[in-house]
XYZ file of C-alpha atoms in Angstrom:
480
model
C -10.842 -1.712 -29.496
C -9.824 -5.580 -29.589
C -7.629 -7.248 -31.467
C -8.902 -10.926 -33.467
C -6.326 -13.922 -34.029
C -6.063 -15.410 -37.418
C -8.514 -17.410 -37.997
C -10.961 -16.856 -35.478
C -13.977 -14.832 -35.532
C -15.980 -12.349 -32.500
C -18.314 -15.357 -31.487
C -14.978 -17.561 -30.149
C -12.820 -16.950 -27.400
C -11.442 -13.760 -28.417
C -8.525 -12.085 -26.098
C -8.943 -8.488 -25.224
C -6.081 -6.286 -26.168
C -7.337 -3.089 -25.103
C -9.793 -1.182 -23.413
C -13.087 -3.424 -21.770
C -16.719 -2.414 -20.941
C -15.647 -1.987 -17.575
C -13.676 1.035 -18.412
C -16.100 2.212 -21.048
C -16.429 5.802 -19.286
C -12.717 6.631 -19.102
C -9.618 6.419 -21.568
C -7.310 4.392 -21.381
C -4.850 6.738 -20.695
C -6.916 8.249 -18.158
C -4.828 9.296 -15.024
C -5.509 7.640 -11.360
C -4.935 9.893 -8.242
C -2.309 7.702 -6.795
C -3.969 8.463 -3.169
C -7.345 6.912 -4.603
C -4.957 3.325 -5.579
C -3.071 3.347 -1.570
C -6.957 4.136 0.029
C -8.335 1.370 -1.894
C -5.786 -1.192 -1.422
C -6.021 0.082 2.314
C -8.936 -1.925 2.905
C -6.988 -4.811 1.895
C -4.644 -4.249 4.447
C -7.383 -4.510 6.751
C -9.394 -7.035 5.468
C -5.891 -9.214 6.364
C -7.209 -9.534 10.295
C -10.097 -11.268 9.410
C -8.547 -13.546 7.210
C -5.302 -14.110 8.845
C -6.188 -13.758 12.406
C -9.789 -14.512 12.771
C -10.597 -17.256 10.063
C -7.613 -18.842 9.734
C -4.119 -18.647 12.229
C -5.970 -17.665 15.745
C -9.406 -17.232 16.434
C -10.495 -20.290 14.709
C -7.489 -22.516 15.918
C -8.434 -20.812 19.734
C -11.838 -22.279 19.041
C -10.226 -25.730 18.349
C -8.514 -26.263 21.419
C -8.691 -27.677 24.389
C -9.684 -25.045 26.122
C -13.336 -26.194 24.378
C -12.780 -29.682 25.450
C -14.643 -31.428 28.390
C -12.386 -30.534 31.326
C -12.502 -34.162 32.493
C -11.404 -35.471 29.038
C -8.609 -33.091 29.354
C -7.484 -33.595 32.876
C -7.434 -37.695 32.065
C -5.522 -36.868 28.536
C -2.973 -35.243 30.627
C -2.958 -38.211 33.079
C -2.468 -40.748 30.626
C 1.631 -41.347 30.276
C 1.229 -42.939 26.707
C -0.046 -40.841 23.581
C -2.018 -44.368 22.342
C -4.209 -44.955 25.161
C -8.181 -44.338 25.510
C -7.958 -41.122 27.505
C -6.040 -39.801 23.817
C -8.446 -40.756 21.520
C -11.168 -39.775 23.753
C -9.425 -36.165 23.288
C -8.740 -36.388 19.630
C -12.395 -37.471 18.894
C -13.839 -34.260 20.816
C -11.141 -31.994 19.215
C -12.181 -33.807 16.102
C -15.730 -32.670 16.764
C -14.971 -29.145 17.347
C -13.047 -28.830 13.994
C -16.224 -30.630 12.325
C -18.728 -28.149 14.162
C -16.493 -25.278 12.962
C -16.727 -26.508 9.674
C -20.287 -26.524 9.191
C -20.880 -23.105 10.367
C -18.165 -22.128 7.908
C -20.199 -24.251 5.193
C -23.712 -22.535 6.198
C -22.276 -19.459 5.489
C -20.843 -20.301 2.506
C -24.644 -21.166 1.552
C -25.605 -17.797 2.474
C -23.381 -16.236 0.682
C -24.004 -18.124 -2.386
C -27.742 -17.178 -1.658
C -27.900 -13.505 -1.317
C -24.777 -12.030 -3.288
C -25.837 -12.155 -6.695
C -28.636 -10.126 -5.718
C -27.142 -7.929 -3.371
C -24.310 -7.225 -6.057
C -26.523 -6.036 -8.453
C -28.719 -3.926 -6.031
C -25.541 -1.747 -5.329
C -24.467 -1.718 -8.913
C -27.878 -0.339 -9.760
C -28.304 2.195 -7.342
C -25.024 3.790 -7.350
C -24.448 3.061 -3.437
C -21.374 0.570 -3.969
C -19.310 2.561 -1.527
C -21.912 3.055 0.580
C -22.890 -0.719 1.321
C -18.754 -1.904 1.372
C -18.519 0.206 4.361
C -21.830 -0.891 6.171
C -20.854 -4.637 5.578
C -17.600 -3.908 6.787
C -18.965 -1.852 9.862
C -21.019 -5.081 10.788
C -17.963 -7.479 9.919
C -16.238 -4.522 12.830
C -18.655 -5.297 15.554
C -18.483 -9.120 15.287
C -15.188 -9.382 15.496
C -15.188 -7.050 18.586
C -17.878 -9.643 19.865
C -15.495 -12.502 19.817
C -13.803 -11.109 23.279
C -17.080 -11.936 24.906
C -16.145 -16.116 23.467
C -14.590 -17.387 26.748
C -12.208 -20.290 26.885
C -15.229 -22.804 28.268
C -16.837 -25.445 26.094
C -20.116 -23.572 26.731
C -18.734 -20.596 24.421
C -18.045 -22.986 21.793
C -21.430 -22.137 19.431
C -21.229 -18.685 20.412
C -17.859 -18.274 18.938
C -18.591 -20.808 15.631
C -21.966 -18.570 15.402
C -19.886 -14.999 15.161
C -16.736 -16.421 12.734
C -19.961 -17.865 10.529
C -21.688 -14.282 10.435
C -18.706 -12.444 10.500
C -17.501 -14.551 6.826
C -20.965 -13.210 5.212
C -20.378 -10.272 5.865
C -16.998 -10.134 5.267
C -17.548 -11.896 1.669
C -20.626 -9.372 0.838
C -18.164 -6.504 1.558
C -15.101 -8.012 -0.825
C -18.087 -8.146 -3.325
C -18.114 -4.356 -3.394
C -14.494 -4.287 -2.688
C -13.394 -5.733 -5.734
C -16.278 -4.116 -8.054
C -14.345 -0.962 -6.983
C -11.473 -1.583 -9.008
C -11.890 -0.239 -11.947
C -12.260 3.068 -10.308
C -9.102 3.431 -9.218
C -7.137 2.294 -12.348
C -7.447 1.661 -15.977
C -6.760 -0.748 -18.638
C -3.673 -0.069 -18.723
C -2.588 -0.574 -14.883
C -6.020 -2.673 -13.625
C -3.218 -5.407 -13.423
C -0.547 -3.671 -11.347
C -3.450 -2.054 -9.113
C -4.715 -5.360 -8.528
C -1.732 -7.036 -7.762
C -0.880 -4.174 -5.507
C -4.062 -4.494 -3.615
C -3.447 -8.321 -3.374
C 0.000 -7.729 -1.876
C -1.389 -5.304 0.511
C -3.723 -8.148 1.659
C -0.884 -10.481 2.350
C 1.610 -7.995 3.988
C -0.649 -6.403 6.092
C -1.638 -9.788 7.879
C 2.480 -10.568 7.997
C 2.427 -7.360 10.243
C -0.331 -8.013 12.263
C 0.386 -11.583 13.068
C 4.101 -10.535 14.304
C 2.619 -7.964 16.306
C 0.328 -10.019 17.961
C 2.708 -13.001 18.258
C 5.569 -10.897 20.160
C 2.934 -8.693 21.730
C 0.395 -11.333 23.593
C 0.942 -14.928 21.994
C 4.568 -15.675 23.153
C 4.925 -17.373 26.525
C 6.137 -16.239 29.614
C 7.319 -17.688 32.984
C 4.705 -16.165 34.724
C 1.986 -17.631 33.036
C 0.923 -14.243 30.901
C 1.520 -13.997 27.015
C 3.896 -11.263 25.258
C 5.929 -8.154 25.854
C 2.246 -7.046 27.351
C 2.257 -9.771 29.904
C -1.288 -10.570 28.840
C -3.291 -13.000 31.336
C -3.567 -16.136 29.155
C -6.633 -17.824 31.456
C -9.582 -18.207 29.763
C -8.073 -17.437 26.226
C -7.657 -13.630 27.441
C -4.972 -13.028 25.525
C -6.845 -14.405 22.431
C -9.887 -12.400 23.176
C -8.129 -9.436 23.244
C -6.394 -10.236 19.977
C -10.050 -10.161 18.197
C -10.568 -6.707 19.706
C -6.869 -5.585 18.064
C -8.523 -7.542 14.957
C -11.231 -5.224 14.748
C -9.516 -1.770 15.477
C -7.289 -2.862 12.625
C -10.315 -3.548 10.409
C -11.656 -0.218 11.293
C -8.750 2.243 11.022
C -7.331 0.355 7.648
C -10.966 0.656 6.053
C -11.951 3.916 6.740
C -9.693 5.950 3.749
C -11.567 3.675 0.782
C -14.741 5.056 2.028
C -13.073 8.754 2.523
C -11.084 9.082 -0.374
C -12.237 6.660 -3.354
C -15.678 8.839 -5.395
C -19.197 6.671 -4.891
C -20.087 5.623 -8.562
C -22.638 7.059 -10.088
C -26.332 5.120 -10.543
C -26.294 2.209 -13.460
C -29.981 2.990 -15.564
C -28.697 -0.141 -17.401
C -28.600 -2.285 -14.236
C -31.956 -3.918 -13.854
C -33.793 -3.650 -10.617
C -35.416 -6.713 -9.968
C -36.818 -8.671 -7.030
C -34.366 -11.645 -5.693
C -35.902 -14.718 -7.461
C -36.354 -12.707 -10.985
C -32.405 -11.821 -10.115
C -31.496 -15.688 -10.810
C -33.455 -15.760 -13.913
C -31.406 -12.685 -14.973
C -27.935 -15.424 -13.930
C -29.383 -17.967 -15.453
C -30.340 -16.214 -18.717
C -26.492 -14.742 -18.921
C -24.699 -17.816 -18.007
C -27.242 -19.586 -21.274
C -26.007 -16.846 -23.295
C -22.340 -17.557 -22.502
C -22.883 -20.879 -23.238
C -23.684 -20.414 -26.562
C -21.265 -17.800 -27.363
C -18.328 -19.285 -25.581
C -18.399 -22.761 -23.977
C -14.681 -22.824 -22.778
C -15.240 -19.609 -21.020
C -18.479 -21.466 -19.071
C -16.704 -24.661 -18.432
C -13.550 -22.600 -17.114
C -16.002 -20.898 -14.683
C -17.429 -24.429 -13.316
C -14.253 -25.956 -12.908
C -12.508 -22.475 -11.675
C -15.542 -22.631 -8.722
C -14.246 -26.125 -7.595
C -10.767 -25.749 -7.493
C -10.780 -22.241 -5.740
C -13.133 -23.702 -3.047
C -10.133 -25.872 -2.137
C -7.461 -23.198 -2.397
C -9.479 -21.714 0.285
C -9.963 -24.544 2.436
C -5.958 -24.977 2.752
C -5.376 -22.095 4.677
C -8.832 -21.925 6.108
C -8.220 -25.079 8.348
C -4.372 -24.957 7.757
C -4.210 -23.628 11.194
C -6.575 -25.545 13.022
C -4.722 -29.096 11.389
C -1.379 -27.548 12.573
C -2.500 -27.625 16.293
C -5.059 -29.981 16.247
C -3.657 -32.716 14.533
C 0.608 -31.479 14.725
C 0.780 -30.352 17.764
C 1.444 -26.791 17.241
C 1.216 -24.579 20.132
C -0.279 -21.067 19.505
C 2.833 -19.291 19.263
C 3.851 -21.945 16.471
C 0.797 -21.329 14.518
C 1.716 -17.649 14.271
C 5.142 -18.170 13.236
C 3.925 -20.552 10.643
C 1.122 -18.552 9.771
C 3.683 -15.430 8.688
C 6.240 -18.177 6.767
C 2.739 -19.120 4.700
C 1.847 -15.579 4.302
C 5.945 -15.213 2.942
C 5.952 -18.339 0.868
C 2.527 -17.247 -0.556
C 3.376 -13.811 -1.499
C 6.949 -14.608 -3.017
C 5.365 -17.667 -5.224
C 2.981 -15.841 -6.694
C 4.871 -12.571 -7.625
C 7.730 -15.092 -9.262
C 4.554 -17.281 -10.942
C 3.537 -14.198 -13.070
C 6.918 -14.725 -15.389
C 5.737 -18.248 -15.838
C 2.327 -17.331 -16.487
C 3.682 -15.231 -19.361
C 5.739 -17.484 -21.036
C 4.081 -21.013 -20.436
C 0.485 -19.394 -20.341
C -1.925 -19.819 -17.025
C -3.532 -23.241 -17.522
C 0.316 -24.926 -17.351
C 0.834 -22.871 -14.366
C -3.192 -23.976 -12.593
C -2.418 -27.487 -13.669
C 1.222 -27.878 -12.063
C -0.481 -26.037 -8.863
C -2.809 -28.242 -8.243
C -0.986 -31.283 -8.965
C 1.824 -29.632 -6.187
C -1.447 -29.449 -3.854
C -2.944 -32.501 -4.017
C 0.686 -34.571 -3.835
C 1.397 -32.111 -0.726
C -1.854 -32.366 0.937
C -1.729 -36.173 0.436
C 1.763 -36.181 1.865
C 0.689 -34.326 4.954
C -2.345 -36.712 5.117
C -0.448 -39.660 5.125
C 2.451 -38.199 7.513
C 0.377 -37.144 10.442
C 1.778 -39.120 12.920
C 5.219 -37.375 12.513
C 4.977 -34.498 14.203
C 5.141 -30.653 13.411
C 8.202 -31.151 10.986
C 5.500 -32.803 8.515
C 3.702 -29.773 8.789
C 6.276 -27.613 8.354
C 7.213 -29.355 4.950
C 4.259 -29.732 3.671
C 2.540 -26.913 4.710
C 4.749 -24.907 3.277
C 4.835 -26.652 -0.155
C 0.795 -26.221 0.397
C 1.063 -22.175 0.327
C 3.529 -22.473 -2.548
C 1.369 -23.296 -5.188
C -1.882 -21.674 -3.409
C -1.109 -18.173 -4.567
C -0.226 -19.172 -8.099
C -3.270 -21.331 -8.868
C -5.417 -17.986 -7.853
C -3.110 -15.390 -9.988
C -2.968 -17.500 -12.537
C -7.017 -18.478 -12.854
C -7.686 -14.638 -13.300
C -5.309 -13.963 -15.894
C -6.775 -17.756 -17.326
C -10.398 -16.365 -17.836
C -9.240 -13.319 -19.011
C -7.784 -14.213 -21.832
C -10.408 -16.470 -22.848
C -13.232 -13.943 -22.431
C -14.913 -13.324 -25.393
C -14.358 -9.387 -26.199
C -16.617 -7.037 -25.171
C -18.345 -9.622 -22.252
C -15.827 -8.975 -19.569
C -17.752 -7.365 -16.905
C -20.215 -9.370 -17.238
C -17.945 -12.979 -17.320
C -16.038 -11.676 -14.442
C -19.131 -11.233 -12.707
C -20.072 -14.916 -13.131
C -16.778 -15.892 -11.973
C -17.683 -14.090 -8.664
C -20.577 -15.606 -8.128
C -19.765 -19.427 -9.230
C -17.198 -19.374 -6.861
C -19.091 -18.392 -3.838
C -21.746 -20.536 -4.809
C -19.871 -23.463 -4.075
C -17.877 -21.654 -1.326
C -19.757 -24.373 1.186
C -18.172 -27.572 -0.465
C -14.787 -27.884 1.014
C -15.889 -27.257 4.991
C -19.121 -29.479 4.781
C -16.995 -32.306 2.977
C -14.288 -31.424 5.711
C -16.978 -31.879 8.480
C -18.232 -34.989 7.038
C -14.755 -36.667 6.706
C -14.244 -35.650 10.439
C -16.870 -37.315 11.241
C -16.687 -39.827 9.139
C -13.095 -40.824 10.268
C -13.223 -39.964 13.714
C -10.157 -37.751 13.723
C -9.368 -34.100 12.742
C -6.813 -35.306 9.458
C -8.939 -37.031 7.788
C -10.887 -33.488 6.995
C -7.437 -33.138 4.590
C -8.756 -35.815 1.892
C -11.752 -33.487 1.936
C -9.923 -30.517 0.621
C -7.633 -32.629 -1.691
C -10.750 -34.276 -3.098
C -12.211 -30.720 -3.757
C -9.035 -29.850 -5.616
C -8.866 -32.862 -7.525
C -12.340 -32.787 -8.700
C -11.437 -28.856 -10.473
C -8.000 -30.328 -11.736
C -10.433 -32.784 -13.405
C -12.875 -30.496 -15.190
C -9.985 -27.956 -15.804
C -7.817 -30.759 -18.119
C -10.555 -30.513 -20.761
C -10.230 -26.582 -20.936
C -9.073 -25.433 -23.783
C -6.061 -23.137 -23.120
C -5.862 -19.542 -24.216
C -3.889 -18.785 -27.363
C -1.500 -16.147 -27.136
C -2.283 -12.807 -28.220
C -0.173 -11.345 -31.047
């Protein structure tokens, strides 16, 4: 059932009051084994080491460091007594090439995601084997991570360890696919928003946890030259190593009760089975439809793509800027890596009131305003150290989580009723299908500059670009 405004007919942007064609087979009332809501949100949990270790506060940093850098360019960087001299920016323009090579395996596999989830999405919703497929594509995500131990601290390893965080982030984004499909089989219109937001908070404490335990366990220096209360061997990046095989245990053991406990969903007659090129025709056909029927919704989903590209991008090479660029040792990447995680979490639980009372676009548009002033700030105060980064880093990760809340609960409300599985569909795949923008323009202003912070006009470029094609949104009216 859905309830019209005054004034406005089926064919506008409607709000949905009640019950959606995602939850067509069950009441609304229906009840939710609470075990089924803690085994999906489990995977969340686990999906945190990927994101918060591999992809964005360790691995990736470790593959940005010097330990990739020409030995000799190292050795005279650490000769030099001035930080101005050519033996300096002989090492900043090689670290500045490893952040730009990360970046555009990060972009390719943005393009392959963008290329083969659409069809792979519908493939699983089709043949009932949604369950099935989230835990082979997180089995495979499982072995590459294991793989990174075998990514030793020599600039040799360097495309070895770019090639496994690449295929590890298709995978990883193929699985979330089926992930987040699985939602609405462990709630119901009336608590799909508390479920979410439950699994969402699962995501972000269980990568607070990790990180501590593998700062204080291996990251934190000792006298002796071994990391943490393990006294881990830091040569070589060891202890990192050994942090991607914790990485994947986690994974493993935190993704294994989804696939146990959660029912597989029955086959979808309605889902059409067609080859991978026809499957684009099918997009394309929808996303015509939508047009006509609701343009706001469409231009939401174009700008929404942009903008969420560049929420990504902020803590995707948050860490690697903070060493790189800062001067943040390891150890300080974790610490600020769990304050992000913290600021995130907090900002977005406290946006939600907001949202309510000042609706979502006021709360996307005074986000990314707060990003791209921040992310300017830290651009143009990179020669002042890690207390720069500290400030606005932190500012960074305040408005990050609210922009994302706040876009779902945006398109929601402006979905026309009765086209909400299929609109939140198309917000899936819009957004991965520019998931590539913000690390090739980050590689190319590398480059382009010569020096790692100049990738940060990239991402605020990316934002400002959505902030532009959001302002002509029309905001949701409130429902009565």
């Amino acid at each position: 059932m859905t309830t019209d405004l005054p004034g406005r007919g089926m064919g506008d942007d409607a709000l949905v009051t009640t019950a959606s064609p995602l939850f067509a087979d069950s009441a609304t009332d229906r009840r939710i084994p609470t075990r089924w809501v803690v085994a999906w949100a489990s995977w969340d949990w686990g999906g945190a080491a990927f994101n918060a270790v591999i992809t964005t506060f360790v691995f990736t940093v470790y593959l940005t460091s010097s330990l990739f850098v020409n030995p000799s360019v190292v050795a005279a960087k650490n000769a030099e007594s001035g930080t101005s001299g050519p033996a300096h920016t002989a090492y900043d323009a090689a670290v500045a090439v490893l952040s730009s090579g990360l970046a555009w395996g990060v972009g390719i596999a943005g393009i392959v995601v963008a290329l083969i989830a659409p069809v792979l999405g519908q493939r699983t919703d089709g043949s009932g084997r949604r369950k099935l497929w989230l835990g082979v594509n997180t089995g495979v995500v499982v072995v590459v991570t294991a793989l990174m131990f075998f990514v030793v601290g020599e600039p040799a390893y360097f495309l070895l360890g770019v090639a496994l965080v690449a295929i590890g982030t298709v995978f990883y984004e193929i699985a979330t696919v089926n992930y987040n499909a699985m939602l609405v089989q462990v709630s119901t219109p009336k608590t799909v928003g508390r479920v979410s937001g439950f699994g969402w908070g699962a995501g972000y404490l269980g990568g607070i946890v990790l990180l501590l335990i593998v700062y204080f366990g291996i990251v934190t220096s000792n006298d002796d030259g071994t990391g943490g209360l393990l006294h881990v061997p830091t040569a070589d990046g060891l202890n990192i190593r050994i942090i991607a095989l914790i990485a994947a245990l986690w994974t493993l053991v935190f993704s294994l009760p989804v696939l146990f406990v959660v029912p597989e969903i029955p086959p979808n007659a309605r889902t059409p089975r067609v080859g991978f090129f026809a499957s684009y025709a099918v997009l394309v056909r929808d996303i015509g439809r939508l047009w006509k029927e609701s343009r706001n919704t469409v231009l939401f989903l174009i700008a929404s793509a942009l903008f969420r590209d560049g929420l990504v991008g902020v803590f995707t090479f948050g860490g690697i800027l903070a060493q790189g660029t800062f001067g943040f040792t390891s150890g300080q990447v974790i610490i600020f890596a769990i304050a992000a995680n913290v600021v995130a979490g907090v900002s977005t639980l406290l946006s939600g009131r907001l949202d309510d009372r000042f609706g979502p676009k006021a709360v996307i548009v005074t986000s990314l305003v707060g990003l791209i002033i921040a992310g300017l700030a830290v651009f143009f105060t990179h020669n002042l150290g890690a207390a720069a980064f500290w400030v606005g880093g932190l500012v960074l990760c305040l408005f990050v989580g609210p922009a994302q809340s706040a876009s779902r609960t945006f398109l929601a409300r402006v979905t026309p009723a009765g086209r909400e599985g299929e609109v939140f569909g198309l917000y899936a795949t819009t957004g991965r299908a520019v998931s590539f923008l913000a690390p090739t323009l980050f590689a190319v202003f590398v480059a382009v500059g010569g020096a790692q912070f100049w990738g940060i006009l990239a991402i605020v470029l990316v934002l400002a670009i959505g902030l532009g094609l959001l302002l002509p949104v029309r905001a949701p009216r409130r429902t009565a």
